[in-house]
XYZ file of C-alpha atoms in Angstrom:
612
model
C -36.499 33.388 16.370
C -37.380 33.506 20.166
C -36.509 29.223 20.366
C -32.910 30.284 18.885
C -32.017 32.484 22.138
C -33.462 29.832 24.134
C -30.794 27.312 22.715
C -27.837 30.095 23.286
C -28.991 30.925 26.738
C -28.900 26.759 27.289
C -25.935 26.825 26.072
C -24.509 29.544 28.527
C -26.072 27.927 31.406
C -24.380 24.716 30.352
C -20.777 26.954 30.657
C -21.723 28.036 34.473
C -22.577 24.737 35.358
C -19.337 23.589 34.780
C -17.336 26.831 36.161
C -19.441 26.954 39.052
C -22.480 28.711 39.679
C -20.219 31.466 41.921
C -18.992 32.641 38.518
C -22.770 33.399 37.446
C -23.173 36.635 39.156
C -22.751 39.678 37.063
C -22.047 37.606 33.838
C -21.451 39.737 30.891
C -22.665 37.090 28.113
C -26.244 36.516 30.429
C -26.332 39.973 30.541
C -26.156 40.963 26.874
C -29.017 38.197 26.611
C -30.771 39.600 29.042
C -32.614 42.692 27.354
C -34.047 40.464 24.685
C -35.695 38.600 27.075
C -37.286 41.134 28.498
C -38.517 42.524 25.034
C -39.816 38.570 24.374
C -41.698 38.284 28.237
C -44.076 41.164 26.881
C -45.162 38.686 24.417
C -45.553 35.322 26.427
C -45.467 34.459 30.083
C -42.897 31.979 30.078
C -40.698 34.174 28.951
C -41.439 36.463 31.817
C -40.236 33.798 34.197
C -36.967 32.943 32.000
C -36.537 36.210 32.376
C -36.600 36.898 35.768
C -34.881 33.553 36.480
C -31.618 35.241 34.457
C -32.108 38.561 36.379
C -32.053 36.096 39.885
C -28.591 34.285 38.670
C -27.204 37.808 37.726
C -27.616 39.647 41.041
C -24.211 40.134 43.105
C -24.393 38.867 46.565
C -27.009 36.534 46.018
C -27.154 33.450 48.273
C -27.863 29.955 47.063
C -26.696 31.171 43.677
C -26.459 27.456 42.687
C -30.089 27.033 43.209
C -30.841 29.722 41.352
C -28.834 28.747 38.650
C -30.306 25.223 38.465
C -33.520 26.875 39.077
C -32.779 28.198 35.937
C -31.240 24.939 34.021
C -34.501 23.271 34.891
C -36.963 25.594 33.579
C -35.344 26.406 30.779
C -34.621 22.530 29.810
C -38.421 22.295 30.187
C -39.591 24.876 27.961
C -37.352 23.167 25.376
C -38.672 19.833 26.226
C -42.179 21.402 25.113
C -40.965 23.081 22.069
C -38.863 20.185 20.332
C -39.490 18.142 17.647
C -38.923 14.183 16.651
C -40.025 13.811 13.385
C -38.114 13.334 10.687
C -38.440 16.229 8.098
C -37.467 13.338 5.530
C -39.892 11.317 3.352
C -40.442 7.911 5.296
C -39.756 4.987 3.113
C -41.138 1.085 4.542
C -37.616 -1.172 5.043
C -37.368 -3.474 2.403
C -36.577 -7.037 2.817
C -36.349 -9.949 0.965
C -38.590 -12.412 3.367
C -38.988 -12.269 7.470
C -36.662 -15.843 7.353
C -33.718 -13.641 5.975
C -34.278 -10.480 7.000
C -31.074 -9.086 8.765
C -31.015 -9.184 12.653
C -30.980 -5.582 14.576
C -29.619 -7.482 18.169
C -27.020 -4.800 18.398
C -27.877 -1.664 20.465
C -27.766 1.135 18.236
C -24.602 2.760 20.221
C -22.651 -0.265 18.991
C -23.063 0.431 15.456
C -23.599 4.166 15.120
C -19.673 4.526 14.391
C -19.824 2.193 11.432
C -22.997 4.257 10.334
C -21.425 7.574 10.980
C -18.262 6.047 9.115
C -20.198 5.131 6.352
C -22.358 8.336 5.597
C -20.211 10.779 6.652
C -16.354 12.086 4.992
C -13.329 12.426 7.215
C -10.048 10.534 7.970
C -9.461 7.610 9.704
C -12.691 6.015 8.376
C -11.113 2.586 6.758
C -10.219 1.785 10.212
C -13.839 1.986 11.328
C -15.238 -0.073 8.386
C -12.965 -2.711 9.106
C -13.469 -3.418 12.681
C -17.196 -3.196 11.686
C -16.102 -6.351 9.475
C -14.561 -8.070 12.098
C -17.830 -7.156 14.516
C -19.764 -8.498 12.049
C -22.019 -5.410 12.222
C -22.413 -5.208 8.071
C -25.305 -8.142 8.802
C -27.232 -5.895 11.217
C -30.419 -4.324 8.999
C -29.568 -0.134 10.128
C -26.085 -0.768 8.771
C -26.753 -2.457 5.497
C -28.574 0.853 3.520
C -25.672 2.667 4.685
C -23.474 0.113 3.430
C -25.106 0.160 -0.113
C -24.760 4.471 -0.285
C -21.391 4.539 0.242
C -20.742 2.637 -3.031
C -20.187 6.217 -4.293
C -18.260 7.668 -1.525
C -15.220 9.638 -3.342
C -13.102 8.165 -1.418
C -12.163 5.213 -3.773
C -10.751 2.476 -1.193
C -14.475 2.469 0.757
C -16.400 1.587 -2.184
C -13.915 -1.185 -3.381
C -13.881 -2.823 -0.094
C -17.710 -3.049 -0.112
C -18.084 -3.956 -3.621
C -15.038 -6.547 -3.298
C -15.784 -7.459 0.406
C -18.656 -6.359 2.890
C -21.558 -6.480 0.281
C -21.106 -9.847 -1.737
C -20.296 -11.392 2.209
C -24.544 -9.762 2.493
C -25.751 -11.834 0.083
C -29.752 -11.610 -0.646
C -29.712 -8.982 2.512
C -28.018 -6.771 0.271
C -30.395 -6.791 -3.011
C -33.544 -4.952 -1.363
C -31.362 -1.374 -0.837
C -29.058 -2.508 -3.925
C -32.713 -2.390 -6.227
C -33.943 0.713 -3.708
C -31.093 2.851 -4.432
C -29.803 2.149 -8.017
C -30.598 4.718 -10.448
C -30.515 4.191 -14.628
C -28.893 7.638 -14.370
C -26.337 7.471 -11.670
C -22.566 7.473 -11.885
C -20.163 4.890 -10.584
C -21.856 4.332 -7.780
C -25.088 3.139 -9.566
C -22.433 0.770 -11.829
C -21.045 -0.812 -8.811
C -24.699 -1.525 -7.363
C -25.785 -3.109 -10.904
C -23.352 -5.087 -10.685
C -23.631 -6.470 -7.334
C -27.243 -6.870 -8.004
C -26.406 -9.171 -10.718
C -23.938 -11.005 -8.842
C -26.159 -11.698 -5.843
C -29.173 -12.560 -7.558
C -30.270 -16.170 -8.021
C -31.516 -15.647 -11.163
C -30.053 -12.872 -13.198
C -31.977 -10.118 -14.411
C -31.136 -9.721 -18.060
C -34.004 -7.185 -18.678
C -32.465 -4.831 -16.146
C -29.549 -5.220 -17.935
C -30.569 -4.440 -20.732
C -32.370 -1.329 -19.790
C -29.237 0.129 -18.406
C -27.549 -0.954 -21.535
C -29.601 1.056 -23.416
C -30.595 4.229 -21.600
C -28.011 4.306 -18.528
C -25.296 6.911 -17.982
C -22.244 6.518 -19.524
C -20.876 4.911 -16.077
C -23.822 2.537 -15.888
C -24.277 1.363 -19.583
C -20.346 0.699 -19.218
C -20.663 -1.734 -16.504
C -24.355 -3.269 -18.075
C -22.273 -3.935 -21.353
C -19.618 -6.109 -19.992
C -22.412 -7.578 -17.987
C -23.877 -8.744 -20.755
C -20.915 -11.274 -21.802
C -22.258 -13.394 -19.306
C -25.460 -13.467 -21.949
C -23.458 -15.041 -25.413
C -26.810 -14.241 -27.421
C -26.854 -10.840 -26.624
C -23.505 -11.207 -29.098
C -24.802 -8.570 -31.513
C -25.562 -6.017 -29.134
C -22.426 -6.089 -27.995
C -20.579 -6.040 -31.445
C -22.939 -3.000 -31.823
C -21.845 -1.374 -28.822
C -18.322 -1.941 -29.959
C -18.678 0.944 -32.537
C -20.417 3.459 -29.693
C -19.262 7.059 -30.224
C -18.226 7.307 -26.904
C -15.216 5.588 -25.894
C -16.036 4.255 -22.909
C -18.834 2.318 -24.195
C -16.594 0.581 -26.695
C -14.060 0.021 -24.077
C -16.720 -1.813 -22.427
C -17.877 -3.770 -25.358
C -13.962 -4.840 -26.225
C -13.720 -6.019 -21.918
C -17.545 -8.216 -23.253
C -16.108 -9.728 -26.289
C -12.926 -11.020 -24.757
C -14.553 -12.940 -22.421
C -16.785 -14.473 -25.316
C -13.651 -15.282 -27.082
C -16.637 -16.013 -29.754
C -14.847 -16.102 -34.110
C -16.581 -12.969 -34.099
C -15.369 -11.576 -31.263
C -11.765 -11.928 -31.815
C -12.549 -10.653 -34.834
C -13.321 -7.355 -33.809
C -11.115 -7.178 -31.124
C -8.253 -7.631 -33.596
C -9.393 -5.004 -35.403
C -9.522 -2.413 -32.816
C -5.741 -3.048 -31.913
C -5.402 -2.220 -35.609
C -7.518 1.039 -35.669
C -7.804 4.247 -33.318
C -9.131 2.155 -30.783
C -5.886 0.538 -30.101
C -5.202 2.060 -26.626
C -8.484 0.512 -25.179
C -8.059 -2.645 -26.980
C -4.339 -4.110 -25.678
C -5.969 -5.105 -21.868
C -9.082 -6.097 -23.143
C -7.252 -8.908 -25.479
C -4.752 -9.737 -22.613
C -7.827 -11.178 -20.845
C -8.797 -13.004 -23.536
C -7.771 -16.637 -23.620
C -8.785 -17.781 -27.528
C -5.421 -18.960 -28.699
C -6.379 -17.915 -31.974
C -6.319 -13.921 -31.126
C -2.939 -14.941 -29.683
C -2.151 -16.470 -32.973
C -3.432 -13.693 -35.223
C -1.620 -10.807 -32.948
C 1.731 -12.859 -33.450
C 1.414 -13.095 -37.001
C 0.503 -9.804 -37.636
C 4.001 -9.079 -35.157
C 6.303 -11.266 -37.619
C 5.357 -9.264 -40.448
C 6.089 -5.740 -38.586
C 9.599 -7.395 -37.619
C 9.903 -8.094 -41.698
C 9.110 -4.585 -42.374
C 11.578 -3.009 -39.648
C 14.366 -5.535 -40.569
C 13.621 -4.388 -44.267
C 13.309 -0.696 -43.566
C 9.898 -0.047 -44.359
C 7.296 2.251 -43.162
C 9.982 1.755 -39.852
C 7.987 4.368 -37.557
C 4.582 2.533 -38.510
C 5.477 -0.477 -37.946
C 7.207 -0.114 -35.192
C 4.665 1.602 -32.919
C 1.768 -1.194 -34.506
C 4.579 -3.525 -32.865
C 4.209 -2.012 -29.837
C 0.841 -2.449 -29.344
C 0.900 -6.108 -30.710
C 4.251 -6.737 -27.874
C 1.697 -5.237 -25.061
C -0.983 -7.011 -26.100
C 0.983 -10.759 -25.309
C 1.609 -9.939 -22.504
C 0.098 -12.850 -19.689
C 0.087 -15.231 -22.839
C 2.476 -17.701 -21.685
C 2.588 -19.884 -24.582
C 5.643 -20.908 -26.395
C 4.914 -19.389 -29.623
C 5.235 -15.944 -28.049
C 8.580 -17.120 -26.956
C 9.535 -17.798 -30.389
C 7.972 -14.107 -31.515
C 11.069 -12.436 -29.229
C 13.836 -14.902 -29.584
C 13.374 -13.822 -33.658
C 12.976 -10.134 -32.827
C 16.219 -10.311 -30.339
C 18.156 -12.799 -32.485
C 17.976 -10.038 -35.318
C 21.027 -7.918 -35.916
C 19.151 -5.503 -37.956
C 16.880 -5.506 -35.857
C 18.959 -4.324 -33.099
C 18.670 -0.438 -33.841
C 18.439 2.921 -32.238
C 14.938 3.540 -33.677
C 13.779 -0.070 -32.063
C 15.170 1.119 -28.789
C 12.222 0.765 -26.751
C 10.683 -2.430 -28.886
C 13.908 -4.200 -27.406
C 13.475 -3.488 -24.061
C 9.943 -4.502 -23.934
C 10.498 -7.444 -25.453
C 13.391 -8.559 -22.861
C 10.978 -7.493 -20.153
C 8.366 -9.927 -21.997
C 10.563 -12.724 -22.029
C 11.251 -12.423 -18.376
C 7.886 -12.186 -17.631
C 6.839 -15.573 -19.509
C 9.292 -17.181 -17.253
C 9.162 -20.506 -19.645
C 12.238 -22.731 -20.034
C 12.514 -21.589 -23.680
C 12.710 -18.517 -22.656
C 15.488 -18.483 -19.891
C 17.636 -20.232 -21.974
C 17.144 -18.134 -24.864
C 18.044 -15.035 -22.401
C 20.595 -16.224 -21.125
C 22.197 -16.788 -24.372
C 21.604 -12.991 -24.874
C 24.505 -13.075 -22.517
C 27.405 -11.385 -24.879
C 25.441 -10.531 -27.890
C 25.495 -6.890 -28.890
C 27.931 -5.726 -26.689
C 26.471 -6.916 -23.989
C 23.634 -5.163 -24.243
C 21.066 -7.366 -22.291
C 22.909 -8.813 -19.590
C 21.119 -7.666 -17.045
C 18.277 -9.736 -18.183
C 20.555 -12.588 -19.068
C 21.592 -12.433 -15.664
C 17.905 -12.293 -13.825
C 17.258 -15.091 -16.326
C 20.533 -17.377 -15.513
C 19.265 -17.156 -11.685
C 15.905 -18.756 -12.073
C 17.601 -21.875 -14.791
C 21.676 -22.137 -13.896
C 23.168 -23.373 -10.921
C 25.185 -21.102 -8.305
C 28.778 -22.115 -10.164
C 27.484 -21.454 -13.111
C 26.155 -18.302 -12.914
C 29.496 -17.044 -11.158
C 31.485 -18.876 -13.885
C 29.375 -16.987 -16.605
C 29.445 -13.502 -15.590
C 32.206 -12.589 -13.033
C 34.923 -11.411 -15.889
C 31.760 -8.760 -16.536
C 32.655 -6.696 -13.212
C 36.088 -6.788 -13.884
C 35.681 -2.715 -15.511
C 33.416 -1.192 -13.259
C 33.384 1.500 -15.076
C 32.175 -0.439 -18.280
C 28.042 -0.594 -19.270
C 27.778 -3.835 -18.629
C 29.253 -3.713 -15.483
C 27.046 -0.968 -14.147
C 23.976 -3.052 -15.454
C 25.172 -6.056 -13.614
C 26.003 -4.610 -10.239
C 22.234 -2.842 -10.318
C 20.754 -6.201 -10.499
C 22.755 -7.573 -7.761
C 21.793 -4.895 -6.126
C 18.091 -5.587 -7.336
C 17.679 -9.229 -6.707
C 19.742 -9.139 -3.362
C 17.946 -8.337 -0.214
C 19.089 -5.693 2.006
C 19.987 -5.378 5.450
C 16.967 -3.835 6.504
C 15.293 -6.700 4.528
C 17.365 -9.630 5.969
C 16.183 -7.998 9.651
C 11.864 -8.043 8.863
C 11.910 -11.427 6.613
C 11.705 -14.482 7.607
C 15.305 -16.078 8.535
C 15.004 -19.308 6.721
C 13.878 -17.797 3.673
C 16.373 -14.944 3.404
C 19.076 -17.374 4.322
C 18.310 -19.965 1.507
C 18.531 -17.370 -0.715
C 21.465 -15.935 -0.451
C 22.839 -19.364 0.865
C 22.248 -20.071 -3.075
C 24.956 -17.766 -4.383
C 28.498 -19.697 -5.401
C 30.496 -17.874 -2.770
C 33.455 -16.988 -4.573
C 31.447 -13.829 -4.938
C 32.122 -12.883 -2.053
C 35.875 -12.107 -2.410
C 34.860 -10.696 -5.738
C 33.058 -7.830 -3.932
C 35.448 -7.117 -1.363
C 38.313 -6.834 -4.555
C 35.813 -4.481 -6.134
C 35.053 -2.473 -2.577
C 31.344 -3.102 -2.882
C 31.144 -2.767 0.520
C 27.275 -2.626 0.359
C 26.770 -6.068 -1.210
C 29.520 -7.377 1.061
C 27.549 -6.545 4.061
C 24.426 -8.275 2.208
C 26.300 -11.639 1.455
C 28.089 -12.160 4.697
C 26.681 -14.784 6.483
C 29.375 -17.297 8.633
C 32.470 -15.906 10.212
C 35.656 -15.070 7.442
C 38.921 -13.433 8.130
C 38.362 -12.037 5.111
C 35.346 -9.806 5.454
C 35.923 -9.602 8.974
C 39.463 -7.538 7.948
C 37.521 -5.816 5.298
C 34.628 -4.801 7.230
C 37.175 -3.573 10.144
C 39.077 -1.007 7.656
C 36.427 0.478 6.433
C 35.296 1.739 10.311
C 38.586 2.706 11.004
C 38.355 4.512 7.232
C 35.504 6.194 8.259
C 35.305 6.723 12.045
C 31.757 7.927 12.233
C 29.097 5.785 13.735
C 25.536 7.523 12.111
C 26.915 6.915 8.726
C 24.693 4.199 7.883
C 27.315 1.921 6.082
C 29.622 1.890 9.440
C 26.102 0.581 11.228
C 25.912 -1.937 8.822
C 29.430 -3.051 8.977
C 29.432 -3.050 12.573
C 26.528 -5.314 12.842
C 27.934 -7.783 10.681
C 30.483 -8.142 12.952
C 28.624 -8.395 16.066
C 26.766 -11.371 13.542
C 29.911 -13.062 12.831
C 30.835 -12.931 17.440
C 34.396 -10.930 16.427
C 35.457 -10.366 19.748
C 36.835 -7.130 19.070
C 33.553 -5.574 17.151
C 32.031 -3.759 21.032
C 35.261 -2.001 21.507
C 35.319 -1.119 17.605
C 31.896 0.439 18.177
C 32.107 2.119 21.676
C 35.270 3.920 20.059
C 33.700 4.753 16.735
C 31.134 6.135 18.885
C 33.447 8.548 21.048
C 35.228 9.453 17.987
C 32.074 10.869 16.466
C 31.775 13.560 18.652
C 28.370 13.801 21.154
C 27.278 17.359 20.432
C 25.681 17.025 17.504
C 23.791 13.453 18.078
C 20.041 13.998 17.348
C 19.033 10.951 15.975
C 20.069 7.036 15.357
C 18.263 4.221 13.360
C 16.837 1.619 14.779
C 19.943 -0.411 13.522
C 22.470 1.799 15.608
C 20.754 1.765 18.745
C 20.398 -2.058 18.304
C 23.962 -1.943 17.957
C 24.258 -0.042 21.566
C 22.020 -2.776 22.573
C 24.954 -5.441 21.850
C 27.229 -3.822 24.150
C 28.530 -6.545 26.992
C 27.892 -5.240 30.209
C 31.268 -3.455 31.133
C 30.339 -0.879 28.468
C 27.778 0.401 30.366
C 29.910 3.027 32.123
C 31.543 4.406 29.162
C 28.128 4.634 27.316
C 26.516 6.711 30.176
C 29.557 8.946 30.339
C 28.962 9.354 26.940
C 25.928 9.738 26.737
C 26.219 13.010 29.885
C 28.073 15.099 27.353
C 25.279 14.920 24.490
C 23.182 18.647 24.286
C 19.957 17.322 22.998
C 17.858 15.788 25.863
C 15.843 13.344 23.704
C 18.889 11.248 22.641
C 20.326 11.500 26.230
C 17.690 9.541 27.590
C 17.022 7.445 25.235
C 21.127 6.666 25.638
C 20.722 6.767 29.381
C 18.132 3.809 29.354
C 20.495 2.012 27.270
C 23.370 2.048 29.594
C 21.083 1.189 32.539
C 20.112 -1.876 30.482
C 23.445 -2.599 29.596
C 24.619 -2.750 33.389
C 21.535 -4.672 34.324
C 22.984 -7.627 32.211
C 23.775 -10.609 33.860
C 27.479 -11.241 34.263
C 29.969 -13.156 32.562
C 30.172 -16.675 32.941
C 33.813 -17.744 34.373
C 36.327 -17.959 32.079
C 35.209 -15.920 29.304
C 36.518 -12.562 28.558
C 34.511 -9.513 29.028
C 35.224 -8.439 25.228
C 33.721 -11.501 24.350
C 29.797 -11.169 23.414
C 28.809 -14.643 22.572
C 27.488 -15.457 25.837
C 24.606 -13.150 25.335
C 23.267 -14.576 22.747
C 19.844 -16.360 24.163
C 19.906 -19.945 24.401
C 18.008 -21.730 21.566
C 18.265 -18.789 19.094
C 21.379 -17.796 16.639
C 22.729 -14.226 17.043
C 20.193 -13.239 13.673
C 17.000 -14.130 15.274
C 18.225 -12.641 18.829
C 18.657 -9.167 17.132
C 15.197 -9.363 14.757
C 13.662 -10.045 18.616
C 15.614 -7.220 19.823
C 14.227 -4.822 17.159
C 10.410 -5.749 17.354
């Protein structure tokens, strides 16, 4: 089409502009373009002109070549002008709103919130950024942004429609429901379910025939959601129990999510029944939600008996997987009688068996997760029964219900054979419930602190006998000779400063101010060779950090012989910060890095400041 070279040869005149209109003369791509213009000039006038306009801004030698080349811009930007159109090839649709009082404002200019448009309508990265500085602009409220809002309920990218269902829309209010009842569609997918949804949250007075209708001839996704709608609707009971034996299974998923929260004697009723039939998948979280005690009653009952028939051997593989489902099914019940329900499975020698395997170690994780007194105690008496075989959750459990003395008291003759089970299991949840290093740096001091203040700390030596040198750097907290010797031997063991346990070590004792922890670090550092140093953690170049002032030389000297230019600068700044410390007060002793510790904060919270 003759407007299609137009746009190319704007678009080529655009290019000269910005090389210069000296680079116009004899320009092979206006040249190439330059016969068809001819062939169109036969046809129209205007073309003619173009035409000769190119043939002016090609000749060699010309003066006032930029003239002729603007010349050029400007008559071709006018034909253009002429030949464009503004109308939407769309259908045009009247804005709904719900009144003129509370009808969204547009006081933004259109620049400000064509981002959060584009965000919304468009796919690409980086878009959740977008959408949430539009929440903090407050831009969701203005009337352009809220259609776009309500379409990208089905954007494929699942974190943008859950942060406007969740968020941005409900936040609209009534501004929402005109495009929420514009754009929902009986036969949509899960965008359509979010946006009947949010039209029944947001409207005053819910719309139970709409419901209804989608309940009935929906898709799949939007009679799902229109179904556990209808809970909020107790006489629309027997639809629901209809719905509950749908041939699809995601409709009677979403009539077992209705009838737990009617908790109704007919409800329960069914929904025991589909834990006990092929719908027992989609049943356990639908009765998790439900709060009737009498469910919970029912389930735990039914439970006893499948204990009965595995402690009696019969139909074992049955009943044990129906005791599976009844075990998941409890769980967020905190109520004692569940507590009961696994203190008799656990107490059970027969029925501590190979086959029950994974029974038992959901029920210790259940008993945990009540987190009720009876159940503690009952864990923690666990302790030495069947070999040991649950101590690790007699252990978690003896830390929320035992004192520090206690607990130590209980369970240190456990590590004494590392090598043993139990003593494996017991040093992973030490490892578990301890916080690391790297944790102890990014918490907050007083809470990290308290915690590990609350260990009896006989432990301690305990871990340094064992040569747990990981949990020794985890529990040391004030100055000991102890773990100060400890820590010491194992640099001079292992003279490399990027292993990561030496970084730890050495940081402890920069913690605990032992005077001779910079020279244990500037000569674990020479030791280690420079030719190969490519990269340190943030902990080891916090360590180089430490350094008192007189190691500033040595670091630099060190840091001239390293190959890789990245790490020498970064090494380089270092020792210039080092020597631009202030120096010593009189008296003290140069090894001595105490006195740069800032006043008002203890070493801990000087290094967390040093590594933000």
């Amino acid at each position: 089409m003759s407007i299609d070279i137009l746009f190319e040869l704007q678009q080529e005149v655009r290019r000269l502009f910005i090389a210069g209109s000296g680079m116009a003369a004899g320009d092979l791509r206006l040249q190439k373009m330059l016969p068809q213009l001819n062939k169109l000039a036969e046809s129209a006038p205007v073309f003619k002109r173009i035409a000769q306009s190119v043939s002016l801004v090609l000749e060699p030698g010309t003066s006032h070549s930029a003239e002729k080349l603007l010349e050029l811009g400007i008559l071709l930007n006018s034909v253009l002008y002429t030949q464009g159109k503004t109308e939407s090839q769309d259908e045009l649709t009247p804005v709904l709103a719900v009144d003129h009082a509370s009808t969204p404002p547009t006081t933004f200019p259109y620049r400000k919130v064509f981002p959060l448009i584009e965000a919304l309508t468009q796919k690409g990265q980086g878009r959740m950024e977008q959408l949430r500085l539009g929440q903090e602009e407050l831009l969701y409220h203005d009337l352009r942004v809220i259609p776009a809002a309500v379409s990208a309920l089905e954007d494929s990218y699942a974190e943008i429609p859950d942060f406007l269902q969740n968020q941005i829309i409900p936040a609209l209010g009534a501004a929402a429901l005109p495009a929420l009842k514009q754009q929902f569609k009986l036969e949509g997918g899960k965008g359509d379910a979010r946006r009947l949804e949010l039209l029944h949250r947001l409207q005053p007075v819910p719309n139970l025939e709409l419901i209804l209708q989608a309940a009935k001839d929906g898709s799949t996704e939007v009679r799902s959601m229109a179904i556990e709608l209808l809970s909020d609707f107790p006489e629309q009971e027997a639809f629901i129990l209809e719905q509950a034996d749908d041939k699809k299974k995601e409709i009677r998923r979403a009539a077992l999510f209705a009838l737990s929260r009617l908790g109704t004697e007919e409800a329960i009723a069914r929904l025991y029944k589909a834990l006990n039939s092929k719908d027992q998948d989609i049943a356990i979280e639908p009765i998790q939600l439900c709060k009737a005690n009498e469910l919970t009653q029912s389930i735990i009952d039914h439970a006893t008996s499948m204990i009965n028939h595995i402690n009696l051997r019969v139909n074992v593989v049955e009943s044990t997987q129906q005791l599976m489902a009844d075990i998941r099914s409890l769980h967020g019940k905190r109520v004692p009688e569940v507590a009961n329900l696994l203190a008799h499975m656990l107490a059970s020698p027969s029925f501590i068996v190979p086959e029950t395997e994974a029974l038992q170690e959901a029920a210790a994780n259940l008993l945990l997760e009540l987190d009720l007194l009876e159940a503690n105690q009952f864990a923690v008496s666990l302790h030495e029964a069947y070999n040991r075989k649950f101590i690790a959750y007699s252990f978690r459990a003896a830390l929320r219900i035992l004192p520090p003395e206690d607990i130590y008291e209980r369970f240190y003759r456990d590590l004494k054979d590392k090598k043993s089970t139990a003593a494996k299991e017991l040093l992973r949840v030490l490892y578990e419930v301890t916080p690391s290093l790297h944790a102890q740096l990014y918490a907050n001091d007083a809470v990290v602190c308290s915690k590990l203040l609350q260990w009896d700390p006989r432990w301690m030596n305990l871990f340094i006998k064992l040569d747990e040198e990981e949990l020794v750097v985890r529990f040391a907290q004030e100055s000991d000779p102890k773990v100060t010797a400890y820590l010491v031997k194992k640099c001079e063991e292992h003279p490399n400063f990027t292993q990561t346990k030496i970084s730890h070590a050495l940081l402890i004792l920069f913690r605990q101010n032992v005077p001779e922890a910079p020279e244990l670090l500037m000569n674990l550092l020479e030791k280690s060779g420079n030719k190969q140093f490519y990269y340190l953690d943030r902990i080891q170049l916090l360590l180089l950090n430490l350094l008192p002032k007189p190691y500033a030389e040595r670091l630099r000297q060190f840091a001239e012989g390293i190959s890789y230019q990245g790490m020498k600068s970064q090494l380089l700044d270092i020792a210039d910060t080092l020597a631009a410390k202030q120096e010593f007060e009189p008296g003290t002793k140069p090894e001595d890095h105490s006195n740069y510790v800032e006043k008002g904060q203890g070493l801990w919270g000087w290094i967390k400041s040093k590594m933000s």
